[in-house]
Short mmCIF file of C-alpha atoms and ligand atoms in Angstrom, two decimals:
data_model
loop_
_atom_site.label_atom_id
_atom_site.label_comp_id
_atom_site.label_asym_id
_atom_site.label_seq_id
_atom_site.Cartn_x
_atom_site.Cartn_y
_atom_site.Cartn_z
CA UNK A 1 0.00 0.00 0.00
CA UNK A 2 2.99 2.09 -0.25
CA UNK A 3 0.91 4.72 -2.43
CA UNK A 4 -1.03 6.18 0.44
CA UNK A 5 2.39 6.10 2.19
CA UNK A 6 4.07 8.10 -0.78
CA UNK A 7 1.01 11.09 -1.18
CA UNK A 8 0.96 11.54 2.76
CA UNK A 9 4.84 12.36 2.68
CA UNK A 10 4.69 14.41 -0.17
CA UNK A 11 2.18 16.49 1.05
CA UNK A 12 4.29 17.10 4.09
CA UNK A 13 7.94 17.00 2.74
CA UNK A 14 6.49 20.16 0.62
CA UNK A 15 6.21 22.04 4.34
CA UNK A 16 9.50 21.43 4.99
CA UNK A 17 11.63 22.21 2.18
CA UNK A 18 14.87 24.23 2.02
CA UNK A 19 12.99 27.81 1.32
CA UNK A 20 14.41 29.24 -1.00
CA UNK A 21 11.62 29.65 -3.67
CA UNK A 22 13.59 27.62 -6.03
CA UNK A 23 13.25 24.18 -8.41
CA UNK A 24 9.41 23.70 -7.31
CA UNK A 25 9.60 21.34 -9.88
CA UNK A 26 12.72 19.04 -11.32
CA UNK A 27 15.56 21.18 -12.74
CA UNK A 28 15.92 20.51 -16.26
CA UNK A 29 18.67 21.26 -18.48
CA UNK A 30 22.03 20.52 -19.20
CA UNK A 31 25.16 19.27 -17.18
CA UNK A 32 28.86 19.02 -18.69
CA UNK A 33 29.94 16.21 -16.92
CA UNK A 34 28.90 12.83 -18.01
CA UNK A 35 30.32 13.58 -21.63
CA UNK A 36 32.86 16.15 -21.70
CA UNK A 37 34.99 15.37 -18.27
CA UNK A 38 38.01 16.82 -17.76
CA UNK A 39 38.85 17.59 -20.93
CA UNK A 40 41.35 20.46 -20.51
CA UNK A 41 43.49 20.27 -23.33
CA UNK A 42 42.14 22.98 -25.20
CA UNK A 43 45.14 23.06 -27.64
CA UNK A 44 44.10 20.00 -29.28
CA UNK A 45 40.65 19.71 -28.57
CA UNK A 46 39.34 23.29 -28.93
CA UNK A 47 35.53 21.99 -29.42
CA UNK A 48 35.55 19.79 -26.64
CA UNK A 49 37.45 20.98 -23.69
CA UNK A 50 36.13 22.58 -20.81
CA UNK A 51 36.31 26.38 -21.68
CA UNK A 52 33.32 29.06 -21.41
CA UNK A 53 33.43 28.42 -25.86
CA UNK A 54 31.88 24.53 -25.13
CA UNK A 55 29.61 26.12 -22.45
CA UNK A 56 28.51 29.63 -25.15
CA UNK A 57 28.05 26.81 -27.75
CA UNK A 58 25.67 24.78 -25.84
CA UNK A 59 23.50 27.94 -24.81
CA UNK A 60 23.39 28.35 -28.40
CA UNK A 61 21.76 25.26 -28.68
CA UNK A 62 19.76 25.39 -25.80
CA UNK A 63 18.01 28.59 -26.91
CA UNK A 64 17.76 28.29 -30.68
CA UNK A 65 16.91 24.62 -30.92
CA UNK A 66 13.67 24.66 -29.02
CA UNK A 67 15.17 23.39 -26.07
CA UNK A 68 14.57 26.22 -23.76
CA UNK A 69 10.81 26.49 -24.52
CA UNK A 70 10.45 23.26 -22.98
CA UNK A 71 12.32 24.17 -19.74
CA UNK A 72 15.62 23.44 -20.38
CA UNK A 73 17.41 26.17 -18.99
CA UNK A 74 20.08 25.19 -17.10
CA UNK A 75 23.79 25.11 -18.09
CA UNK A 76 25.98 23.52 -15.60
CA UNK A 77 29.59 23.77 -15.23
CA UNK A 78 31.09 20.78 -13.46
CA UNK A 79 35.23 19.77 -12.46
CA UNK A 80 38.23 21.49 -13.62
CA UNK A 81 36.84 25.36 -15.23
CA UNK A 82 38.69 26.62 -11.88
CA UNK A 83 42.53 27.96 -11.68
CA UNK A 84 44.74 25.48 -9.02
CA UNK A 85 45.48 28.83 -7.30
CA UNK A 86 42.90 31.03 -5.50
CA UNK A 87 43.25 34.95 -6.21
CA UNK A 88 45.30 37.28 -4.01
CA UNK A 89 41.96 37.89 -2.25
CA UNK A 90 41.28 33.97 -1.47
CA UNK A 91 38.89 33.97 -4.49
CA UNK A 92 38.45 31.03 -6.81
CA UNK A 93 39.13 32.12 -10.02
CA UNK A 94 38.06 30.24 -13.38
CA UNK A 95 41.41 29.10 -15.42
CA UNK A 96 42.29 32.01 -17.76
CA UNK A 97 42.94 30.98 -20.56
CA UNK A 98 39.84 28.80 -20.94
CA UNK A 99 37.42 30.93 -19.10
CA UNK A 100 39.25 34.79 -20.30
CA UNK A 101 35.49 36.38 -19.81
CA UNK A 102 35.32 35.06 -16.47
CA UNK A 103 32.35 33.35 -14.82
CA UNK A 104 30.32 36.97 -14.61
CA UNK A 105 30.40 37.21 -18.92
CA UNK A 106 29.03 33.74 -18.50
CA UNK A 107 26.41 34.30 -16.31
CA UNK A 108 25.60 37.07 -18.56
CA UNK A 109 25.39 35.46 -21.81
CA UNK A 110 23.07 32.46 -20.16
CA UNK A 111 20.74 35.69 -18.44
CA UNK A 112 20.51 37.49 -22.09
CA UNK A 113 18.91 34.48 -23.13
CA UNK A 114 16.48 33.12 -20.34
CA UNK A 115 19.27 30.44 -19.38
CA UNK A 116 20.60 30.27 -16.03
CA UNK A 117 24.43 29.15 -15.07
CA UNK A 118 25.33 26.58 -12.63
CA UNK A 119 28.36 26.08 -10.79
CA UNK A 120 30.54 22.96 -9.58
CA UNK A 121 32.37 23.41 -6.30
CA UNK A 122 33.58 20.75 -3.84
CA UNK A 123 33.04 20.27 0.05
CA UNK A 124 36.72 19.03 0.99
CA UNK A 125 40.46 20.28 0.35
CA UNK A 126 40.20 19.31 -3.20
CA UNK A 127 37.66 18.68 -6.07
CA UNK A 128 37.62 15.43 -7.16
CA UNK A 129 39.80 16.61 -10.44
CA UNK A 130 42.50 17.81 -8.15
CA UNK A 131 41.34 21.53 -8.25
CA UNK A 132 40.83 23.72 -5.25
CA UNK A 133 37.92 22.43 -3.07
CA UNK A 134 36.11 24.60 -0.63
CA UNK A 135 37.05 23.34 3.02
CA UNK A 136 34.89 24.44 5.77
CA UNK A 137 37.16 27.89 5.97
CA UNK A 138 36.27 28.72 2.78
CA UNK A 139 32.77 28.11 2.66
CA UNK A 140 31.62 32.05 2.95
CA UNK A 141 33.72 33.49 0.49
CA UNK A 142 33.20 31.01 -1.88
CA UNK A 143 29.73 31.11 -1.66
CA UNK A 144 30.04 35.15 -1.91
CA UNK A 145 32.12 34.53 -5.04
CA UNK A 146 29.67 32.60 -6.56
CA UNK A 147 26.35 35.25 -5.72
CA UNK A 148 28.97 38.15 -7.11
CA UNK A 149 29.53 36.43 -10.20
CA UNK A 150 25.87 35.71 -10.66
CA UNK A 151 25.43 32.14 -10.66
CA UNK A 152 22.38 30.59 -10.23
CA UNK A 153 22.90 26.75 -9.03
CA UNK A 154 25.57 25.35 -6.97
CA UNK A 155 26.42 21.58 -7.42
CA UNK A 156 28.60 20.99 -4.11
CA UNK A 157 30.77 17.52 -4.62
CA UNK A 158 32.08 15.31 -1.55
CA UNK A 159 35.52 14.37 -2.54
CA UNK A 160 38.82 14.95 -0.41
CA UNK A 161 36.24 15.17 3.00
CA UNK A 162 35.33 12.91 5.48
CA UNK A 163 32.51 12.71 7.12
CA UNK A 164 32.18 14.76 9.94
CA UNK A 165 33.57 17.50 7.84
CA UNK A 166 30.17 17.05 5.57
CA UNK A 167 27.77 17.30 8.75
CA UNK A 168 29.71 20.61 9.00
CA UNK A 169 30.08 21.80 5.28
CA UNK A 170 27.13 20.68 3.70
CA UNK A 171 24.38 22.54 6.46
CA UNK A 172 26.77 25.56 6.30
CA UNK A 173 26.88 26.34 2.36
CA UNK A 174 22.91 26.14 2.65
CA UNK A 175 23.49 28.81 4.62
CA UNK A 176 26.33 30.28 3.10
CA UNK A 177 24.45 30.75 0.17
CA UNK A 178 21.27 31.98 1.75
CA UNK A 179 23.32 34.76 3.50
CA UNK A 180 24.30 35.90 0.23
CA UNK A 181 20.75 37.18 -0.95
CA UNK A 182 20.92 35.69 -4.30
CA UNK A 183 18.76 32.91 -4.85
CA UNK A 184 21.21 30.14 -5.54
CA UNK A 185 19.75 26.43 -6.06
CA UNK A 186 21.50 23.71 -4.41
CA UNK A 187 22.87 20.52 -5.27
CA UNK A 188 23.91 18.33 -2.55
CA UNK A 189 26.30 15.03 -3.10
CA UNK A 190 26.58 14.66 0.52
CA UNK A 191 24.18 11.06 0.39
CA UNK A 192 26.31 9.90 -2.23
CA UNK A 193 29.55 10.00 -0.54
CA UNK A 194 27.67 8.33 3.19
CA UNK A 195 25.82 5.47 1.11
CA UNK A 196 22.47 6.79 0.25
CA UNK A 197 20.67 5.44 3.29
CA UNK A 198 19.42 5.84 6.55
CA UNK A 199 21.01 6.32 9.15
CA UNK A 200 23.47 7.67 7.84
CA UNK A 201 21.23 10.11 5.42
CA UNK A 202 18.96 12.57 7.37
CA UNK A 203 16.41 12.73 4.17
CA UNK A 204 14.20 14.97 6.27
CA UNK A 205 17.73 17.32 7.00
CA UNK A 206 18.65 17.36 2.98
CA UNK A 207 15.14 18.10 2.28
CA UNK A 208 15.38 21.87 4.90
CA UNK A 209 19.11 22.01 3.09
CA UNK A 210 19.18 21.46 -0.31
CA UNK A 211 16.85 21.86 -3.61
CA UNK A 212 18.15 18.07 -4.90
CA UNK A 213 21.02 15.75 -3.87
CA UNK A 214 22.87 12.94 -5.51
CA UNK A 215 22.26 9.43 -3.81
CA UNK A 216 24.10 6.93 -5.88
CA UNK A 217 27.16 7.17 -7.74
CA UNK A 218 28.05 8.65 -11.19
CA UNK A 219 26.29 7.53 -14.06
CA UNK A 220 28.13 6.20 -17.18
CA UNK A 221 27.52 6.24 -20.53
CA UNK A 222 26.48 2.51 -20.76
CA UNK A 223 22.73 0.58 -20.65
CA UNK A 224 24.44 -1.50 -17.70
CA UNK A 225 25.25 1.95 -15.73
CA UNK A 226 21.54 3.48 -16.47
CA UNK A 227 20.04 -0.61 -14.95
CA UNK A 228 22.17 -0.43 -12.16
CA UNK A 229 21.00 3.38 -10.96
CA UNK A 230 17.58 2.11 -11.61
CA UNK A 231 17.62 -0.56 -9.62
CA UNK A 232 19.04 1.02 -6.63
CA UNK A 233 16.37 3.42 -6.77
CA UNK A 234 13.70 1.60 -6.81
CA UNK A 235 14.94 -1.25 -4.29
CA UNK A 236 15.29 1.28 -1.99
CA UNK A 237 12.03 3.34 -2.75
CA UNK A 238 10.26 3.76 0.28
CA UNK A 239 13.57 5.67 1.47
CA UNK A 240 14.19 7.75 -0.90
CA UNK A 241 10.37 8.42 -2.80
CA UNK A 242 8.94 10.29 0.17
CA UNK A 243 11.98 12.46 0.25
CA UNK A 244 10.85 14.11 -3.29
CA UNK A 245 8.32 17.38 -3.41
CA UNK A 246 8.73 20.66 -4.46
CA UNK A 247 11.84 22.30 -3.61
CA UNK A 248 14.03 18.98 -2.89
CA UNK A 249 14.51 16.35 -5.27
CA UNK A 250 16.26 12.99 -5.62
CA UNK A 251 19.28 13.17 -8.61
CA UNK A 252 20.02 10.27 -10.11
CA UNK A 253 22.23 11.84 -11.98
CA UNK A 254 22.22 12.90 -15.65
CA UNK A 255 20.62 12.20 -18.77
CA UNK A 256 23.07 9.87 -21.13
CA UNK A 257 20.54 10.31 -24.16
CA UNK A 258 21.79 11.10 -26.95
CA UNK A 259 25.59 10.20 -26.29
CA UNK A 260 27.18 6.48 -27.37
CA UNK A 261 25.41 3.72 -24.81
CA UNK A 262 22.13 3.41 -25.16
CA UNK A 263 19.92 2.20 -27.95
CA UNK A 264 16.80 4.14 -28.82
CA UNK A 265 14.46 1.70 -26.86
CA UNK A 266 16.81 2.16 -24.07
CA UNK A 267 17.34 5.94 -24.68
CA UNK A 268 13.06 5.91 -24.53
CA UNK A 269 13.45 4.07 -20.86
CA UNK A 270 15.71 6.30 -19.25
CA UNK A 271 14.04 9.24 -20.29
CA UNK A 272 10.36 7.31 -19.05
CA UNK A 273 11.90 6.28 -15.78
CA UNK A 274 13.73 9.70 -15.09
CA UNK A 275 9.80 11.23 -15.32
CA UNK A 276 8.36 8.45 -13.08
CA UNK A 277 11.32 9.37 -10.28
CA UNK A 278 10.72 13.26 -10.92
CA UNK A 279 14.47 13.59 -11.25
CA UNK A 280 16.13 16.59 -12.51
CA UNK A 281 16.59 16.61 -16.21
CA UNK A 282 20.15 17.71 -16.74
CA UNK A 283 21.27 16.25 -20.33
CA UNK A 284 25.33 15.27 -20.61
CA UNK A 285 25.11 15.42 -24.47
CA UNK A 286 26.41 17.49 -27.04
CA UNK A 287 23.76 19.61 -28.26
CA UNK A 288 25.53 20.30 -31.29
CA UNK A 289 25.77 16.78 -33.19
CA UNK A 290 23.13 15.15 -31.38
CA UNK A 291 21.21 12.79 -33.49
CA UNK A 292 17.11 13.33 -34.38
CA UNK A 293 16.10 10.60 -32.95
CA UNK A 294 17.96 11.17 -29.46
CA UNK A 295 16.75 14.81 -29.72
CA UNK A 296 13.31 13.60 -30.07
CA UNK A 297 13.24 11.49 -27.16
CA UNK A 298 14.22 14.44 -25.11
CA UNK A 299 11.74 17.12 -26.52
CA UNK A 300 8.52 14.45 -25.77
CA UNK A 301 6.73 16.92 -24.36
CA UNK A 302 4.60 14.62 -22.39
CA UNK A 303 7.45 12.80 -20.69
CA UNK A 304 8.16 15.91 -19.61
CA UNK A 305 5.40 17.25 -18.52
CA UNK A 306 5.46 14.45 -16.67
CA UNK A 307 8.33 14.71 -15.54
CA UNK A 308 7.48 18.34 -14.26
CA UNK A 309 3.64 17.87 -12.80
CA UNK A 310 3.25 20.44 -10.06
CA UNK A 311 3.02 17.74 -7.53
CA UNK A 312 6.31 16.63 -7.89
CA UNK A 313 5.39 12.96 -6.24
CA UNK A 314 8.06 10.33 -6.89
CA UNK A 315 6.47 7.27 -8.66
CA UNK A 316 7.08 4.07 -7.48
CA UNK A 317 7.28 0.71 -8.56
CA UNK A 318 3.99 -1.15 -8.42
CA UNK A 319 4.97 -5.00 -9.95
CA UNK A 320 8.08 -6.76 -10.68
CA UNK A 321 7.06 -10.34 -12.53
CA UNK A 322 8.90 -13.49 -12.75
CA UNK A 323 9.20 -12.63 -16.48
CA UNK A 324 11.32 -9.05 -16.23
CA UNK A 325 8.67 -6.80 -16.65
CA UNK A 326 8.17 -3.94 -14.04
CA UNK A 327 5.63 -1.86 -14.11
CA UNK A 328 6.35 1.75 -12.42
CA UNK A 329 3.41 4.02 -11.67
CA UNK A 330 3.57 7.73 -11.04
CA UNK A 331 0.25 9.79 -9.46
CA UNK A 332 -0.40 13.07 -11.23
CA UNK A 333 -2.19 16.19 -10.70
CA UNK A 334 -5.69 15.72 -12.13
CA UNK A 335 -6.30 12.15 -11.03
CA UNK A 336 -4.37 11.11 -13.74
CA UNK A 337 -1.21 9.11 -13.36
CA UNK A 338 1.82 7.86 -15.72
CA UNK A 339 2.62 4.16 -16.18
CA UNK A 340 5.46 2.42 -17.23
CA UNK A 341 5.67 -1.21 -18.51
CA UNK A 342 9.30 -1.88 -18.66
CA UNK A 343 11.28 -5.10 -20.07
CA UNK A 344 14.41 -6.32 -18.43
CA UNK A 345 14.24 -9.05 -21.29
CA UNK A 346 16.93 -9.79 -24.13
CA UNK A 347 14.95 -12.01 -26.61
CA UNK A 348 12.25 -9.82 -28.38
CA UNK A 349 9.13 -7.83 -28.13
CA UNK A 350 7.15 -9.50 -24.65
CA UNK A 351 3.75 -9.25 -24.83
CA UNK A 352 2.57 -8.78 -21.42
CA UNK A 353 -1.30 -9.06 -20.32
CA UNK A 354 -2.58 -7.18 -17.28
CA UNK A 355 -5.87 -4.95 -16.45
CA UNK A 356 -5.87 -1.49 -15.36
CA UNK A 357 -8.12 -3.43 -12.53
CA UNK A 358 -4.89 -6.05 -12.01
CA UNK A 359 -3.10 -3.02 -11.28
CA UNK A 360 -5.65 -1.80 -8.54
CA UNK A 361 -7.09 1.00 -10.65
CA UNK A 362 -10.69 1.60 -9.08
CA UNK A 363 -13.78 0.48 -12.03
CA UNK A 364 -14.29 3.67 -14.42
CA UNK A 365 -13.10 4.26 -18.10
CA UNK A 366 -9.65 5.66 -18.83
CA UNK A 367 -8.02 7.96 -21.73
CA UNK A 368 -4.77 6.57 -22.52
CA UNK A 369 -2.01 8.70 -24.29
CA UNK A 370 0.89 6.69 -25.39
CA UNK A 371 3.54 8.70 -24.55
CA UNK A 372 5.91 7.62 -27.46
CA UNK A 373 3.58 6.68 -30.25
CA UNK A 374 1.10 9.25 -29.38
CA UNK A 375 -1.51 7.42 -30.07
CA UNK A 376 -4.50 7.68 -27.36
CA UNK A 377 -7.68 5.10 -26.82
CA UNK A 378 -10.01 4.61 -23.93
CA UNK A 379 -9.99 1.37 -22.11
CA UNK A 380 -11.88 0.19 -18.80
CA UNK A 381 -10.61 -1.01 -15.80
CA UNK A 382 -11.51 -4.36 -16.16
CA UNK A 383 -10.44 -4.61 -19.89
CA UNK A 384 -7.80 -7.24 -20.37
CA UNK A 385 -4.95 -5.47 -22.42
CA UNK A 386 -1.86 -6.57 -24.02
CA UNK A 387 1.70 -4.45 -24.27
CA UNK A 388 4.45 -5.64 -26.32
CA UNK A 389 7.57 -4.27 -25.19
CA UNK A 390 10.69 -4.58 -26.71
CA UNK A 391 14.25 -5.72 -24.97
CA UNK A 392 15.23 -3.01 -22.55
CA UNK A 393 12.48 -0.90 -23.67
CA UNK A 394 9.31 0.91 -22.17
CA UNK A 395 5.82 0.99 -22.65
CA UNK A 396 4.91 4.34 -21.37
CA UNK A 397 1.48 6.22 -21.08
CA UNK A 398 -0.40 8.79 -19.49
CA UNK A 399 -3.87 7.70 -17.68
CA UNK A 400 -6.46 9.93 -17.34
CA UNK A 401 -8.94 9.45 -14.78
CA UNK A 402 -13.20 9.44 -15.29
CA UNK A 403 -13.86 12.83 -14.41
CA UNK A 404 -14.50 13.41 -10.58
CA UNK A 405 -12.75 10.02 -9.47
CA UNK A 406 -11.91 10.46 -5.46
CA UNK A 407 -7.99 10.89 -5.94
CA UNK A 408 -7.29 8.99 -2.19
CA UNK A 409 -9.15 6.36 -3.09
CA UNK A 410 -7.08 5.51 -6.51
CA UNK A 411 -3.74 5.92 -3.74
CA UNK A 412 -5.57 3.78 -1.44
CA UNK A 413 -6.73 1.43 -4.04
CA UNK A 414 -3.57 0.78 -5.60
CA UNK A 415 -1.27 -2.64 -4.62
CA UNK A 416 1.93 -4.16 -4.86
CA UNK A 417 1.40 -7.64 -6.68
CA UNK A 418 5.04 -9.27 -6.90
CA UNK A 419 6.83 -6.96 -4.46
CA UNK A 420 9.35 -7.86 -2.23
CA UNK A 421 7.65 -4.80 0.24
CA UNK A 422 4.50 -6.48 -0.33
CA UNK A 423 4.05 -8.15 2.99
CA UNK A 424 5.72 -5.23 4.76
CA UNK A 425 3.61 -2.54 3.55
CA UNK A 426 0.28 -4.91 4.28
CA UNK A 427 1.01 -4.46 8.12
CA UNK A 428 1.72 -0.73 8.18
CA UNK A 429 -1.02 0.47 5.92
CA UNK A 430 -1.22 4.47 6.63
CA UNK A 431 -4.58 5.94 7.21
CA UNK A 432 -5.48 9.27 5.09
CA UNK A 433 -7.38 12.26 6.29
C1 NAG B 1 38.08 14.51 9.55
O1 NAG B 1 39.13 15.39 9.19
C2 NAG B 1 39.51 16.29 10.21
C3 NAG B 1 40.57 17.19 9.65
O2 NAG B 1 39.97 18.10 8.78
C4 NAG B 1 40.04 15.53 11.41
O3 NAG B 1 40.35 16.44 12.44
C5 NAG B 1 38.97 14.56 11.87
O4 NAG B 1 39.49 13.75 12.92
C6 NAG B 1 38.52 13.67 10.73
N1 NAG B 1 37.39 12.89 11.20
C7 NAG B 1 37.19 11.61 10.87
C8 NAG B 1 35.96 10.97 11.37
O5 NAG B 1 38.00 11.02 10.16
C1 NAG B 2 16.84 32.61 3.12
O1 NAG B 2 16.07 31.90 4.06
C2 NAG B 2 14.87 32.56 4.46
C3 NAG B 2 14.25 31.78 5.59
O2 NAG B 2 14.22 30.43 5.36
C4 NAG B 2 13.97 32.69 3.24
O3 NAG B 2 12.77 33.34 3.59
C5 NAG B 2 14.70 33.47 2.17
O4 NAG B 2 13.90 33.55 1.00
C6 NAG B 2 16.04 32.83 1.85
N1 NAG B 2 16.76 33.68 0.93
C7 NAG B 2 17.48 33.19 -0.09
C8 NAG B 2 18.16 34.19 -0.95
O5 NAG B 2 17.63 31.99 -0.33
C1 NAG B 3 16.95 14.36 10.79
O1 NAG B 3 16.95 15.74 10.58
C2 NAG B 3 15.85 16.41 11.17
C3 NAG B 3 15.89 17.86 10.70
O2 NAG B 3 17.14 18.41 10.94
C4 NAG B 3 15.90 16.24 12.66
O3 NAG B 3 14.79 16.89 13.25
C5 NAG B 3 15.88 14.76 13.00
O4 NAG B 3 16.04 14.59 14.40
C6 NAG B 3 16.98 14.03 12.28
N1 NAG B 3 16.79 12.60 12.46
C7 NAG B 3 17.73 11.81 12.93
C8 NAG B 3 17.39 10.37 13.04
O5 NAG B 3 18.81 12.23 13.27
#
């Protein structure tokens, strides 16, 4: 019954996140990281290192591909734009030669167009590409810095601390940056670098601290990387699920579509499961090669307006069958609600046969959207209905609900079948106001 479980906490969690007015919904944009590294040799590789020339190009992009319209507005710096030496003043100070503008003519050139800039610093002596970090001595200026040069988003990496210094370092930069006036979202890696779960993650303290937070390590650019993030997420989703609502979100880290991994089918499931977890949608691509198809996947607009729906309630996974199908189910503003049939298979299309009633929808008629195909039909609840889905690919739709259905009792309604938590969440079955 983990649904009830799941609307009660983020109707709550929404009371006690970080206030800063920011990221009431996912971020969404785009993140160097994951495909461009530390790439610093700029001599050789003038396209692809890390200068403020890859980071102009991809605003380019960003605002005159359509992007932007769809809320991708975010261009994140990550490792290695910074100088090994601080300023006379103690500053941080991009590296000059690849960032001569400095991070302000940045800023600038992402404000001009309805972008925003974020930042990459690092909670320890060092970043974990061996550039200055921001030890807890440093945590004021650098977050000064930062609101003087205009930034808008602060991710705040874990290497070169331990952990004590993070109970310190992480709570202070949330207020660091608050002192500063400038509203500054926050990206936390602190539960990535203490395991991910309780107790050594406060959830409730990240959700007061930070606007999202990395639980699980660095994504890849492989299918096997994308299964293995998935899988930790949902295993452990009635830890981490509840911590999602406006303001605070879980990041499982960026968006490999469109780079050299994944398949289309399994570029179409990482973008469908990154809606059903309302993660951020930060993009590790390049924007300027990237192929139609790839670029298609990431402008559905209904995966991400799914992805973005004002309630911002994690989905969940609702069956996991013998066969390696696993069907995830996210509750939407409207009474509707997004499913996902999902094949862990390697052999070819499966057909699999459920009921909108097998999956504890209450007895009305639906409007189905297929998010991919776009193709909509109506179906009842106690319709028997077949889905073919191909080898590491998704099914994906969005259900509306008969007009005036009682939204707590679709929550209330709706059961594990093939769960491991199934037996668990039987005895602790929340009651709703
Ligand atoms: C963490 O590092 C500090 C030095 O910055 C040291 O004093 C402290 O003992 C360390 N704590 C742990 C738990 O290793
Ligand atoms: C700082 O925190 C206060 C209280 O939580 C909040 O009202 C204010 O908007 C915050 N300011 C910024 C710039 O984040
Ligand atoms: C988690 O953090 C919250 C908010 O800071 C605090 O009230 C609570 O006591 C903490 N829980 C644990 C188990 O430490």
């Amino acid at each position: 019954m983990y649904l009830v479980v799941l609307f009660a906490a983020a109707l709550s969690a929404s009371t006690f996140a970080l206030d800063n007015g920011l990221m009431r919904t996912p971020p969404m944009g785009w993140l160097a990281w994951e495909r461009f590294r530390c790439d610093i040799d700029c001599e050789h590789d003038p396209k692809n290192c890390i200068s403020e020339n890859l980071f102009i190009d991809m605003a380019d992009r960003l605002s005159e591909d359509g992007w932007r319209e769809l809320g991708y507005v975010l261009v994140s710096i990550d490792d290695c734009w910074s100088s090994m030496e601080r300023d006379e003043e103690g500053r941080l100070q991009p590296d000059p030669k690849r960032f001569p503008g400095g991070i302000p003519k940045l800023a600038r050139y992402m404000h001009d167009r309805g972008l925003k800039l974020g930042i990459y610093g690092d909670m320890g002596t060092h970043t974990c590409g061996g550039y200055p970090g921001t030890p807890l001595d440093k945590i004021k200026i650098d977050a000064q810095t930062f609101a003087d040069w205009g930034v808008d988003v602060l991710k705040f990496d874990g290497c070169y601390s331990n952990s004590t210094e993070q109970e310190q370092g992480y709570p202070l930069m949330s207020k660091a940056l608050n002192a500063t006036g400038r509203p500054i979202g926050y990206s936390c890696s602190w539960p990535a670098y203490q395991g991910g779960l309780p107790p050594k993650v406060n959830y409730t303290q990240l959700g007061l601290i930070c606007n999202l937070w990395r639980n699980y390590g660095d994504i890849q650019d492989s299918w096997d990387s994308v299964l293995n993030i998935v899988d930790w997420f949902f295993e452990n989703q009635d830890v981490v699920a509840p911590a999602a609502g406006p303001g605070g979100w879980n990041d499982p880290d960026m968006l490999i579509v469109g780079d050299f991994g994944l398949s289309m089918d399994q570029s179409r499931s990482q973008m469908a499961l990154w809606a059903i977890m309302a993660a951020p949608l930060f993009m590790s691509n390049d924007l300027r090669t990237i192929s139609s198809g790839a670029r298609s996947i990431l402008q559905n607009q209904m995966a991400i307006s799914i992805n973005q729906d004002p309630m911002g309630i994690q989905g969940r996974r609702i069956v996991k069958e013998n066969s390696g199908i696993d069907v995830f189910l996210r509750p939407l503003s409207n009474n509707a609600s997004a499913l996902v049939f999902f094949s862990r298979r390697k052999d070819m299309p499966y057909r699999y046969q459920t009921s909108l009633r097998k999956l504890n929808y209450p007895t009305g008629s639906y409007k189905i959207f297929n998010v991919f195909t776009e193709k909509t039909m109506m179906l009842k609840d106690s319709t028997d209905f077949v889905v073919s889905v191909n080898p590491t690919g998704v099914v994906m739709w969005y259900v509306s609900a008969p007009a005036k259905m009682n939204l707590h009792q679709f929550y209330r309604g709706a059961r594990l079948r093939g769960s491991p938590y199934d037996e668990k969440d039987e005895n602790n079955i929340p009651q709703l106001i």
